[in-house]
Short mmCIF file of C-alpha atoms in Angstrom, two decimals:
data_model
loop_
_atom_site.label_atom_id
_atom_site.label_comp_id
_atom_site.label_asym_id
_atom_site.label_seq_id
_atom_site.Cartn_x
_atom_site.Cartn_y
_atom_site.Cartn_z
CA UNK F 1 -20.69 8.04 6.16
CA UNK F 2 -23.84 6.36 7.27
CA UNK F 3 -26.12 5.55 4.40
CA UNK F 4 -28.94 3.05 4.39
CA UNK F 5 -31.09 1.55 1.68
CA UNK F 6 -34.62 0.69 2.82
CA UNK F 7 -37.20 -1.24 0.82
CA UNK F 8 -40.74 -0.97 2.24
CA UNK F 9 -43.79 -1.18 -0.06
CA UNK F 10 -45.31 2.30 -0.44
CA UNK F 11 -48.83 0.90 -0.10
CA UNK F 12 -50.39 -2.35 1.07
CA UNK F 13 -53.82 -3.83 1.87
CA UNK F 14 -54.74 -4.18 5.54
CA UNK F 15 -53.68 -7.60 6.78
CA UNK F 16 -51.13 -8.15 4.02
CA UNK F 17 -47.82 -9.73 4.95
CA UNK F 18 -45.13 -7.36 3.71
CA UNK F 19 -41.39 -7.78 3.37
CA UNK F 20 -39.04 -5.14 4.69
CA UNK F 21 -35.45 -5.09 3.47
CA UNK F 22 -32.68 -2.98 4.93
CA UNK F 23 -29.07 -2.52 3.91
CA UNK F 24 -26.72 -0.28 5.82
CA UNK F 25 -23.16 0.85 5.35
CA UNK F 26 -20.74 -0.48 7.97
CA UNK F 27 -17.28 -2.06 7.87
CA UNK F 28 -18.11 -4.73 10.52
CA UNK F 29 -14.48 -5.12 11.61
CA UNK F 30 -14.39 -8.40 13.52
CA UNK F 31 -11.73 -7.59 16.10
CA UNK F 32 -9.91 -10.81 15.24
CA UNK F 33 -7.73 -9.47 12.43
CA UNK F 34 -4.17 -8.21 12.70
CA UNK F 35 -2.33 -5.60 10.68
CA UNK F 36 0.85 -6.46 8.75
CA UNK F 37 2.76 -5.13 11.78
CA UNK F 38 0.98 -7.60 14.06
CA UNK F 39 -1.30 -5.15 15.89
CA UNK F 40 -4.86 -6.22 16.58
CA UNK F 41 -7.44 -4.26 14.59
CA UNK F 42 -10.01 -3.26 17.22
CA UNK F 43 -13.54 -4.56 16.88
CA UNK F 44 -15.97 -2.16 15.23
CA UNK F 45 -19.34 -3.74 14.50
CA UNK F 46 -23.03 -2.96 14.66
CA UNK F 47 -24.35 -4.75 17.73
CA UNK F 48 -28.08 -4.21 17.46
CA UNK F 49 -30.81 -3.37 14.98
CA UNK F 50 -34.36 -2.35 15.81
CA UNK F 51 -37.40 -1.68 13.64
CA UNK F 52 -40.41 0.18 15.07
CA UNK F 53 -43.80 0.39 13.37
CA UNK F 54 -45.61 3.50 14.59
CA UNK F 55 -43.50 3.46 17.74
CA UNK F 56 -43.96 -0.25 18.53
CA UNK F 57 -40.96 -2.54 18.21
CA UNK F 58 -41.74 -5.25 15.62
CA UNK F 59 -38.26 -6.60 14.90
CA UNK F 60 -34.98 -6.69 16.74
CA UNK F 61 -31.68 -8.35 15.88
CA UNK F 62 -28.39 -8.68 17.72
CA UNK F 63 -25.38 -8.68 15.39
CA UNK F 64 -22.07 -10.41 15.99
CA UNK F 65 -18.54 -10.31 14.51
CA UNK F 66 -19.26 -13.11 12.00
CA UNK F 67 -21.76 -10.92 10.13
CA UNK F 68 -20.44 -9.51 6.85
CA UNK F 69 -19.77 -5.85 6.13
CA UNK F 70 -22.75 -3.71 5.10
CA UNK F 71 -25.33 -5.88 6.91
CA UNK F 72 -28.49 -6.73 4.94
CA UNK F 73 -31.54 -7.69 6.96
CA UNK F 74 -34.89 -8.78 5.59
CA UNK F 75 -37.98 -9.58 7.65
CA UNK F 76 -41.76 -9.69 7.42
CA UNK F 77 -44.61 -7.99 9.21
CA UNK F 78 -48.37 -7.55 8.85
CA UNK F 79 -49.56 -4.22 7.42
CA UNK F 80 -51.98 -3.00 10.08
CA UNK F 81 -52.21 0.76 9.69
CA UNK F 82 -50.71 3.63 7.72
CA UNK F 83 -47.69 5.17 9.31
CA UNK F 84 -43.99 5.06 9.68
CA UNK F 85 -41.29 2.44 10.08
CA UNK F 86 -38.28 3.62 12.02
CA UNK F 87 -34.98 1.78 11.81
CA UNK F 88 -32.09 2.09 14.21
CA UNK F 89 -28.62 0.56 14.10
CA UNK F 90 -26.40 0.78 17.21
CA UNK F 91 -22.79 -0.32 17.37
CA UNK F 92 -19.31 -0.08 18.84
CA UNK F 93 -17.62 3.26 19.52
CA UNK F 94 -20.97 5.00 20.03
CA UNK F 95 -22.13 4.21 16.48
CA UNK F 96 -25.74 5.11 15.84
CA UNK F 97 -27.66 5.45 12.60
CA UNK F 98 -31.34 5.88 11.86
CA UNK F 99 -33.64 5.76 8.86
CA UNK F 100 -37.37 5.73 8.27
CA UNK F 101 -39.95 4.82 5.63
CA UNK F 102 -43.68 5.45 5.31
CA UNK F 103 -46.47 3.10 4.29
CA UNK F 104 -50.08 3.69 3.29
CA UNK F 105 -52.44 0.89 4.33
CA UNK F 106 -55.80 0.73 2.59
CA UNK C 1 -20.37 -27.24 -54.80
CA UNK C 2 -16.84 -25.93 -55.08
CA UNK C 3 -17.92 -22.30 -55.50
CA UNK C 4 -19.88 -22.56 -52.24
CA UNK C 5 -16.77 -23.80 -50.53
CA UNK C 6 -14.85 -20.88 -52.03
CA UNK C 7 -17.44 -18.43 -50.64
CA UNK C 8 -17.19 -19.98 -47.18
CA UNK C 9 -13.38 -19.81 -47.27
CA UNK C 10 -13.53 -16.20 -48.49
CA UNK C 11 -15.96 -15.31 -45.71
CA UNK C 12 -13.69 -16.90 -43.11
CA UNK C 13 -10.67 -15.06 -44.51
CA UNK C 14 -12.58 -11.77 -44.43
CA UNK C 15 -13.47 -12.10 -40.75
CA UNK C 16 -10.23 -13.72 -39.58
CA UNK C 17 -7.87 -10.69 -39.48
CA UNK C 18 -10.07 -8.92 -36.89
CA UNK C 19 -9.67 -11.87 -34.58
CA UNK C 20 -6.36 -13.02 -33.19
CA UNK C 21 -5.71 -16.56 -32.11
CA UNK C 22 -7.15 -17.34 -28.69
CA UNK C 23 -9.34 -14.23 -28.49
CA UNK C 24 -12.99 -14.56 -27.58
CA UNK C 25 -15.15 -13.88 -30.66
CA UNK C 26 -17.29 -10.74 -30.44
CA UNK C 27 -20.65 -12.50 -30.28
CA UNK C 28 -19.40 -14.92 -27.60
CA UNK C 29 -18.32 -12.18 -25.17
CA UNK C 30 -20.06 -12.48 -21.84
CA UNK C 31 -20.12 -10.38 -18.73
CA UNK C 32 -18.99 -11.97 -15.47
CA UNK C 33 -22.67 -11.66 -14.48
CA UNK C 34 -23.51 -14.69 -16.63
CA UNK C 35 -21.05 -16.84 -14.68
CA UNK C 36 -22.63 -16.06 -11.29
CA UNK C 37 -25.19 -17.98 -9.27
CA UNK C 38 -28.82 -16.83 -9.06
CA UNK C 39 -28.40 -15.41 -5.52
CA UNK C 40 -25.53 -13.12 -6.49
CA UNK C 41 -27.38 -12.03 -9.63
CA UNK C 42 -30.44 -11.16 -7.56
CA UNK C 43 -28.24 -9.11 -5.24
CA UNK C 44 -26.86 -7.10 -8.14
CA UNK C 45 -30.25 -6.60 -9.79
CA UNK C 46 -32.00 -5.20 -6.72
CA UNK C 47 -30.77 -1.68 -5.99
CA UNK C 48 -31.87 -1.97 -2.37
CA UNK C 49 -29.88 -5.21 -1.89
CA UNK C 50 -26.80 -4.24 -3.90
CA UNK C 51 -24.20 -2.98 -1.39
CA UNK C 52 -22.46 -1.11 -4.22
CA UNK C 53 -25.39 1.32 -4.20
CA UNK C 54 -24.30 2.50 -0.74
CA UNK C 55 -21.11 3.80 -2.38
CA UNK C 56 -23.08 5.35 -5.24
CA UNK C 57 -25.16 7.24 -2.63
CA UNK C 58 -21.94 8.41 -0.93
CA UNK C 59 -20.59 9.51 -4.31
CA UNK C 60 -23.75 11.48 -5.00
CA UNK C 61 -23.23 13.55 -1.85
CA UNK C 62 -19.50 14.00 -2.60
CA UNK C 63 -20.39 15.25 -6.09
CA UNK C 64 -21.97 18.41 -4.64
CA UNK C 65 -19.51 18.87 -1.76
CA UNK C 66 -17.16 21.86 -2.14
CA UNK C 67 -13.50 20.89 -1.57
CA UNK C 68 -9.98 22.26 -1.96
CA UNK C 69 -8.50 25.75 -2.08
CA UNK C 70 -10.75 26.61 -5.04
CA UNK C 71 -13.79 25.71 -2.90
CA UNK C 72 -15.49 24.06 -5.85
CA UNK C 73 -17.61 20.93 -6.08
CA UNK C 74 -17.67 18.55 -9.06
CA UNK C 75 -21.20 19.80 -9.72
CA UNK C 76 -20.00 23.43 -10.02
CA UNK C 77 -18.33 22.57 -13.36
CA UNK C 78 -20.10 19.39 -14.45
CA UNK C 79 -23.63 20.19 -13.27
CA UNK C 80 -26.09 17.35 -13.03
CA UNK C 81 -24.13 14.10 -13.28
CA UNK C 82 -27.16 12.25 -14.66
CA UNK C 83 -26.71 14.09 -17.97
CA UNK C 84 -23.09 15.28 -17.90
CA UNK C 85 -21.56 11.94 -16.82
CA UNK C 86 -23.80 9.71 -18.94
CA UNK C 87 -21.60 7.42 -21.04
CA UNK C 88 -18.34 8.89 -19.68
CA UNK C 89 -17.17 5.83 -17.76
CA UNK C 90 -17.98 3.63 -20.78
CA UNK C 91 -15.11 5.26 -22.71
CA UNK C 92 -12.47 5.23 -19.93
CA UNK C 93 -9.47 4.85 -19.72
CA UNK C 94 -9.34 7.83 -22.10
CA UNK C 95 -6.42 9.68 -23.71
CA UNK C 96 -5.27 12.77 -21.83
CA UNK C 97 -3.55 15.32 -24.07
CA UNK C 98 -1.47 17.06 -21.39
CA UNK C 99 -0.24 13.73 -19.98
CA UNK C 100 0.21 12.21 -23.43
CA UNK C 101 -1.12 8.87 -22.19
CA UNK C 102 -4.40 7.22 -21.19
CA UNK C 103 -5.79 7.92 -17.71
CA UNK C 104 -8.30 5.87 -15.74
CA UNK C 105 -11.50 7.32 -14.30
CA UNK C 106 -9.89 7.35 -10.84
CA UNK C 107 -6.89 9.25 -12.23
CA UNK C 108 -9.22 11.68 -14.03
CA UNK C 109 -11.02 12.42 -10.76
CA UNK C 110 -7.68 13.14 -9.08
CA UNK C 111 -6.50 15.27 -12.02
CA UNK C 112 -9.72 17.28 -11.72
CA UNK C 113 -9.10 17.65 -7.98
CA UNK C 114 -5.55 18.90 -8.61
CA UNK C 115 -6.27 21.20 -11.57
CA UNK C 116 -9.71 22.61 -10.83
CA UNK C 117 -10.40 22.09 -7.13
CA UNK C 118 -6.81 22.51 -5.94
CA UNK C 119 -7.39 19.67 -3.52
CA UNK C 120 -5.13 16.82 -2.44
CA UNK C 121 -5.48 13.62 -4.49
CA UNK C 122 -7.61 10.85 -3.01
CA UNK C 123 -5.58 7.68 -2.33
CA UNK C 124 -6.27 4.66 -4.56
CA UNK C 125 -9.00 2.39 -3.15
CA UNK C 126 -10.02 5.01 -0.58
CA UNK C 127 -13.73 5.11 0.14
CA UNK C 128 -14.19 8.61 -1.29
CA UNK C 129 -12.43 7.84 -4.58
CA UNK C 130 -14.35 4.59 -5.04
CA UNK C 131 -17.62 6.33 -4.15
CA UNK C 132 -17.02 9.12 -6.69
CA UNK C 133 -15.99 6.76 -9.49
CA UNK C 134 -18.91 4.44 -8.68
CA UNK C 135 -21.30 7.39 -8.82
CA UNK C 136 -19.86 8.58 -12.16
CA UNK C 137 -19.77 5.07 -13.67
CA UNK C 138 -23.31 4.37 -12.43
CA UNK C 139 -24.54 7.11 -14.80
CA UNK C 140 -23.43 4.85 -17.68
CA UNK C 141 -25.23 1.74 -16.45
CA UNK C 142 -26.84 -0.07 -19.37
CA UNK C 143 -24.79 1.80 -21.98
CA UNK C 144 -22.39 -0.03 -24.28
CA UNK C 145 -18.65 0.15 -23.54
CA UNK C 146 -16.84 2.26 -26.16
CA UNK C 147 -13.34 2.48 -24.61
CA UNK C 148 -10.34 2.34 -26.94
CA UNK C 149 -12.07 3.95 -29.93
CA UNK C 150 -9.75 6.98 -29.86
CA UNK C 151 -6.98 6.38 -32.49
CA UNK C 152 -4.41 7.99 -30.15
CA UNK C 153 -4.95 5.06 -27.79
CA UNK C 154 -3.87 2.45 -30.33
CA UNK C 155 -0.29 1.89 -29.06
CA UNK C 156 -1.56 1.66 -25.47
CA UNK C 157 -4.24 -0.90 -26.38
CA UNK C 158 -1.49 -2.90 -28.11
CA UNK C 159 0.70 -2.64 -25.00
CA UNK C 160 -2.20 -3.88 -22.88
CA UNK C 161 -2.82 -6.77 -25.25
CA UNK C 162 0.85 -7.75 -25.05
CA UNK C 163 0.73 -7.66 -21.25
CA UNK C 164 -2.46 -9.75 -21.30
CA UNK C 165 -0.66 -12.39 -23.35
CA UNK C 166 2.65 -12.26 -21.49
CA UNK C 167 3.37 -15.10 -19.08
CA UNK C 168 4.44 -13.97 -15.64
CA UNK C 169 4.98 -15.09 -12.06
CA UNK C 170 6.12 -18.36 -10.54
CA UNK C 171 3.12 -20.13 -12.05
CA UNK C 172 4.18 -18.74 -15.43
CA UNK C 173 0.64 -17.92 -16.55
CA UNK C 174 -0.64 -15.14 -18.78
CA UNK C 175 -4.13 -13.63 -18.35
CA UNK C 176 -5.06 -15.16 -21.70
CA UNK C 177 -4.29 -18.71 -20.51
CA UNK C 178 -7.34 -18.61 -18.24
CA UNK C 179 -9.59 -15.87 -19.57
CA UNK C 180 -9.37 -16.55 -23.33
CA UNK C 181 -8.56 -20.26 -23.41
CA UNK C 182 -10.28 -21.72 -20.36
CA UNK C 183 -13.30 -19.62 -19.42
CA UNK C 184 -16.40 -21.56 -18.34
CA UNK C 185 -14.15 -24.10 -16.64
CA UNK C 186 -13.45 -24.00 -12.94
CA UNK C 187 -10.48 -22.99 -10.86
CA UNK C 188 -10.68 -24.36 -7.32
CA UNK C 189 -14.45 -24.51 -7.57
CA UNK C 190 -14.88 -20.96 -8.83
CA UNK C 191 -15.92 -20.35 -12.44
CA UNK C 192 -13.27 -18.85 -14.71
CA UNK C 193 -14.78 -15.82 -16.45
CA UNK C 194 -13.81 -14.03 -19.63
CA UNK C 195 -12.44 -11.08 -17.64
CA UNK C 196 -14.81 -8.52 -19.14
CA UNK C 197 -14.61 -5.47 -16.85
CA UNK C 198 -18.23 -4.39 -17.23
CA UNK C 199 -19.14 -3.37 -13.72
CA UNK C 200 -16.19 -1.60 -12.08
CA UNK C 201 -15.86 -0.33 -9.48
CA UNK C 202 -17.73 -3.36 -8.21
CA UNK C 203 -18.70 -4.89 -4.89
CA UNK C 204 -16.84 -8.13 -4.37
CA UNK C 205 -18.27 -10.30 -1.63
CA UNK C 206 -14.79 -11.67 -0.94
CA UNK C 207 -13.50 -8.14 -0.32
CA UNK C 208 -16.65 -7.09 1.56
CA UNK C 209 -16.26 -3.72 -0.09
CA UNK C 210 -16.16 -1.94 -3.41
CA UNK C 211 -12.93 -2.24 -5.39
CA UNK C 212 -11.41 -0.99 -8.61
CA UNK C 213 -10.38 -2.98 -11.67
CA UNK C 214 -6.77 -2.31 -10.69
CA UNK C 215 -7.33 -4.04 -7.36
CA UNK C 216 -8.79 -7.02 -9.21
CA UNK C 217 -5.86 -7.15 -11.64
CA UNK C 218 -3.38 -6.94 -8.79
CA UNK C 219 -5.04 -9.83 -6.95
CA UNK C 220 -4.87 -11.97 -10.12
CA UNK C 221 -1.15 -11.13 -10.38
CA UNK C 222 -0.61 -12.13 -6.78
CA UNK C 223 -2.54 -15.33 -7.62
CA UNK C 224 0.00 -16.34 -10.26
CA UNK C 225 2.80 -15.41 -7.80
CA UNK C 226 3.92 -12.39 -9.78
CA UNK C 227 4.97 -9.01 -8.42
CA UNK C 228 1.87 -6.86 -8.98
CA UNK C 229 2.26 -3.47 -10.68
CA UNK C 230 1.63 -0.44 -8.48
CA UNK C 231 -1.74 1.32 -8.55
CA UNK C 232 -1.81 3.82 -11.40
CA UNK C 233 1.26 2.36 -13.12
CA UNK C 234 1.28 2.67 -16.95
CA UNK C 235 1.16 -1.14 -17.24
CA UNK C 236 -2.03 -1.46 -15.18
CA UNK C 237 -3.65 1.41 -17.10
CA UNK C 238 -2.72 -0.24 -20.42
CA UNK C 239 -4.17 -3.56 -19.25
CA UNK C 240 -7.32 -1.82 -18.07
CA UNK C 241 -7.60 -0.07 -21.44
CA UNK C 242 -7.11 -3.30 -23.38
CA UNK C 243 -9.70 -5.11 -21.24
CA UNK C 244 -12.23 -2.32 -21.69
CA UNK C 245 -11.65 -2.26 -25.46
CA UNK C 246 -11.97 -6.05 -25.46
CA UNK C 247 -15.38 -5.69 -23.75
CA UNK C 248 -16.51 -3.20 -26.39
CA UNK C 249 -20.27 -3.25 -26.85
CA UNK C 250 -21.07 -5.01 -23.58
CA UNK C 251 -23.35 -2.94 -21.31
CA UNK C 252 -21.94 -1.24 -18.19
CA UNK C 253 -23.24 -2.68 -14.92
CA UNK C 254 -21.69 -0.41 -12.28
CA UNK C 255 -21.97 -1.12 -9.43
CA UNK C 256 -21.79 -4.84 -10.19
CA UNK C 257 -21.69 -7.54 -7.51
CA UNK C 258 -19.25 -10.42 -7.87
CA UNK C 259 -18.48 -13.34 -5.59
#
C-alpha cells in the first residue's frame, strides 16, 4: 500500500519561505541482507523523489540503500503563487507513487 | 511529637499493601516517551513525521474493506471507529468469555475475522494486522489505560506479575531487575525505561517498522538469552496484561515512536 503524509502550509504570504515535509511508506530493502537460509534479499528501494510546484521542478532527490524505511524528506521553497505541489516517488520493480497538496498565496 | 510519628507510620502502613517491593509507585510511573531524546519526541508528536501514522492510514482503509466469505468489513458491524473504538485498546488484553482467558487486540481482530467475517486469520506482525490494531488503538490516543480492571482477569494479571519477576535465560535476569529496579540508568548507552506499554503497536526506529508489544517482549527475552515464548502464547498475553495493568492511568500514545 502506498500512503504518503504531506505537510504543506495551506496558506502563505507571497515571498515567504515555506517548509515542505513528506513521509512515504516504503520498506527500503537494501539488497545487502540475507535470509536465514542464506539467500540474498533483492534490493527494493525508492530511487528518486521529485517535487513540482505548478509544473516546475523545485526539488529532486536521489535515494540510496542506506536510507531508512519510510523515507522522510523536508525541504524549503519560496511561496510565489497559489497552486499545487505534486510529489512523485519512483523506485525499483516499477514502483511509482504520487501525491499532491494545494497552497493559497496571498 | 509521638502521635505525629504514629500518624505517619499509620499512613505508610495504609498505602503499603497496594505496593509490592520493587514496584514503581503510581505517581512515579512514566511513559517511555519521557526517556527519549528531543528529536524522537518531535517525530512522535508530529503526525506528518510519525511513520506510525502511515500504518494508521492503512488501517483506516482496511476498516472499510469487505473481506472473507461473509463479505463484511469491520465498519459493517462496528460503524465509525472514531466513536465505536474509542477507549477499546486502553482496556486490552480483555477477558473473552468463550475462550475463558484474556485475548490481545491482535487476537480479537483475528477472532472477529474468524467468527464474523469468515476470513483467514492475519499472521502476527503482518502489515495488515499491525495496521488494523494501530488504527483501532489510535482511537484511544490520549485516554487513560484501564486494562486489568475486569475481576475475571485477576489470576491472569497475577500470572503476568509472576512472569515479570521470574528470572530467566543465560543472563538469569527478570524483567523487574531492569524495569523496576534500574530504570533511568543506562544499558549499553540506551536508557532503561519502566516498560510501560503506552504506545503499542509502535514504530521502533531500530525495527524500521511498526511492531507489537509481543515483538518487543520477545526481543527482550532474546536479549537475556532466554527462549522467547511464541506469539499469542498464554504467557506473553499474561505478561502483556500485567504490563498494561501496571501502566494503569497513563495515557495511550499509539502510534508511539521509540528508538
